[in-house]
PDB file of C-alpha atoms in Angstrom:
ATOM      1  CA  MET A   1      98.350 -62.856 -31.442  1.00  0.00           C
ATOM      2  CA  GLN A   2      96.013 -64.548 -33.896  1.00  0.00           C
ATOM      3  CA  ILE A   3      92.843 -66.163 -32.550  1.00  0.00           C
ATOM      4  CA  SER A   4      91.421 -68.602 -35.081  1.00  0.00           C
ATOM      5  CA  LYS A   5      87.812 -68.457 -36.244  1.00  0.00           C
ATOM      6  CA  THR A   6      87.322 -71.992 -34.883  1.00  0.00           C
ATOM      7  CA  THR A   7      88.451 -70.881 -31.430  1.00  0.00           C
ATOM      8  CA  GLN A   8      86.307 -67.726 -31.609  1.00  0.00           C
ATOM      9  CA  ASN A   9      83.262 -69.819 -32.553  1.00  0.00           C
ATOM     10  CA  PHE A  10      83.987 -72.325 -29.758  1.00  0.00           C
ATOM     11  CA  ALA A  11      84.021 -69.471 -27.237  1.00  0.00           C
ATOM     12  CA  LYS A  12      80.932 -67.813 -28.725  1.00  0.00           C
ATOM     13  CA  ARG A  13      78.870 -71.011 -28.405  1.00  0.00           C
ATOM     14  CA  ARG A  14      79.698 -70.907 -24.682  1.00  0.00           C
ATOM     15  CA  GLY A  15      78.745 -67.263 -24.184  1.00  0.00           C
ATOM     16  CA  LEU A  16      82.342 -66.027 -24.218  1.00  0.00           C
ATOM     17  CA  GLU A  17      84.418 -63.637 -26.301  1.00  0.00           C
ATOM     18  CA  LEU A  18      88.198 -63.687 -26.781  1.00  0.00           C
ATOM     19  CA  THR A  19      90.451 -60.720 -27.442  1.00  0.00           C
ATOM     20  CA  SER A  20      94.154 -60.068 -27.670  1.00  0.00           C
ATOM     21  CA  VAL A  21      95.112 -57.172 -25.388  1.00  0.00           C
ATOM     22  CA  ASP A  22      98.383 -55.349 -24.712  1.00  0.00           C
ATOM     23  CA  SER A  23      98.484 -54.750 -20.965  1.00  0.00           C
ATOM     24  CA  ASP A  24     101.488 -52.600 -20.006  1.00  0.00           C
ATOM     25  CA  GLY A  25     103.631 -54.241 -22.691  1.00  0.00           C
ATOM     26  CA  THR A  26     102.422 -57.775 -21.952  1.00  0.00           C
ATOM     27  CA  GLU A  27     100.344 -59.469 -24.647  1.00  0.00           C
ATOM     28  CA  LEU A  28      97.351 -61.284 -23.170  1.00  0.00           C
ATOM     29  CA  LEU A  29      94.539 -63.483 -24.424  1.00  0.00           C
ATOM     30  CA  CYS A  30      91.533 -62.188 -22.498  1.00  0.00           C
ATOM     31  CA  VAL A  31      88.334 -64.152 -21.904  1.00  0.00           C
ATOM     32  CA  TRP A  32      85.153 -62.062 -21.603  1.00  0.00           C
ATOM     33  CA  GLU A  33      81.498 -62.788 -20.941  1.00  0.00           C
ATOM     34  CA  ALA A  34      79.708 -62.115 -24.234  1.00  0.00           C
ATOM     35  CA  GLY A  35      78.345 -58.583 -24.275  1.00  0.00           C
ATOM     36  CA  ASN A  36      80.418 -57.410 -21.292  1.00  0.00           C
ATOM     37  CA  ASP A  37      82.962 -54.874 -22.466  1.00  0.00           C
ATOM     38  CA  TRP A  38      83.718 -53.564 -18.976  1.00  0.00           C
ATOM     39  CA  GLU A  39      86.291 -56.139 -17.757  1.00  0.00           C
ATOM     40  CA  TRP A  40      87.511 -59.548 -18.785  1.00  0.00           C
ATOM     41  CA  ILE A  41      86.948 -62.704 -16.720  1.00  0.00           C
ATOM     42  CA  CYS A  42      90.502 -63.989 -16.835  1.00  0.00           C
ATOM     43  CA  SER A  43      93.575 -63.910 -19.043  1.00  0.00           C
ATOM     44  CA  PHE A  44      96.339 -66.084 -20.434  1.00  0.00           C
ATOM     45  CA  GLN A  45      99.804 -64.998 -21.581  1.00  0.00           C
ATOM     46  CA  PRO A  46     101.489 -66.530 -24.644  1.00  0.00           C
ATOM     47  CA  VAL A  47     104.801 -68.135 -23.664  1.00  0.00           C
ATOM     48  CA  ASN A  48     106.682 -70.005 -26.397  1.00  0.00           C
ATOM     49  CA  ASP A  49     104.115 -72.393 -27.918  1.00  0.00           C
ATOM     50  CA  GLN A  50     101.518 -72.343 -25.153  1.00  0.00           C
ATOM     51  CA  LEU A  51      99.202 -70.073 -23.200  1.00  0.00           C
ATOM     52  CA  VAL A  52      99.925 -69.735 -19.476  1.00  0.00           C
ATOM     53  CA  PHE A  53      97.243 -68.633 -17.025  1.00  0.00           C
ATOM     54  CA  PHE A  54      97.974 -64.993 -16.189  1.00  0.00           C
ATOM     55  CA  GLY A  55      95.216 -63.658 -13.982  1.00  0.00           C
ATOM     56  CA  ASN A  56      91.718 -63.892 -12.617  1.00  0.00           C
ATOM     57  CA  ILE A  57      89.417 -60.897 -12.392  1.00  0.00           C
ATOM     58  CA  TYR A  58      86.162 -62.302 -11.029  1.00  0.00           C
ATOM     59  CA  LEU A  59      85.879 -66.046 -11.578  1.00  0.00           C
ATOM     60  CA  PRO A  60      84.534 -67.986  -8.607  1.00  0.00           C
ATOM     61  CA  GLN A  61      87.131 -70.276  -7.013  1.00  0.00           C
ATOM     62  CA  GLU A  62      85.370 -73.450  -8.246  1.00  0.00           C
ATOM     63  CA  CYS A  63      85.642 -72.246 -11.863  1.00  0.00           C
ATOM     64  CA  LEU A  64      89.187 -71.063 -11.340  1.00  0.00           C
ATOM     65  CA  ASN A  65      90.174 -74.508 -10.043  1.00  0.00           C
ATOM     66  CA  ALA A  66      88.790 -76.087 -13.235  1.00  0.00           C
ATOM     67  CA  LEU A  67      90.909 -73.926 -15.574  1.00  0.00           C
ATOM     68  CA  PRO A  68      94.106 -75.349 -17.012  1.00  0.00           C
ATOM     69  CA  THR A  69      97.290 -73.529 -16.024  1.00  0.00           C
ATOM     70  CA  THR A  70      98.664 -74.018 -19.547  1.00  0.00           C
ATOM     71  CA  ILE A  71      97.038 -74.520 -22.948  1.00  0.00           C
ATOM     72  CA  ALA A  72      99.029 -75.871 -25.898  1.00  0.00           C
ATOM     73  CA  ASP A  73      99.069 -73.727 -29.052  1.00  0.00           C
ATOM     74  CA  GLU A  74      96.525 -74.941 -31.576  1.00  0.00           C
ATOM     75  CA  ALA A  75      98.988 -74.501 -34.452  1.00  0.00           C
TER      76      ALA A  75
END
């Protein structure tokens, strides 16, 4: 999965980092707090031409409720 420089910079300005991770054969876009390499905040899975919310690690419920369940591909 390619994460564009524009998207990386958008995340960085908000104190976040994005990585592409293979988790037991499932490709995930993982959202991390900048500087925290212990565990990601949440993840999205690429499905066709969009990202679908995959899982929450430690987001508070109010933040989780604000996340979109799907994100259209930027391409």
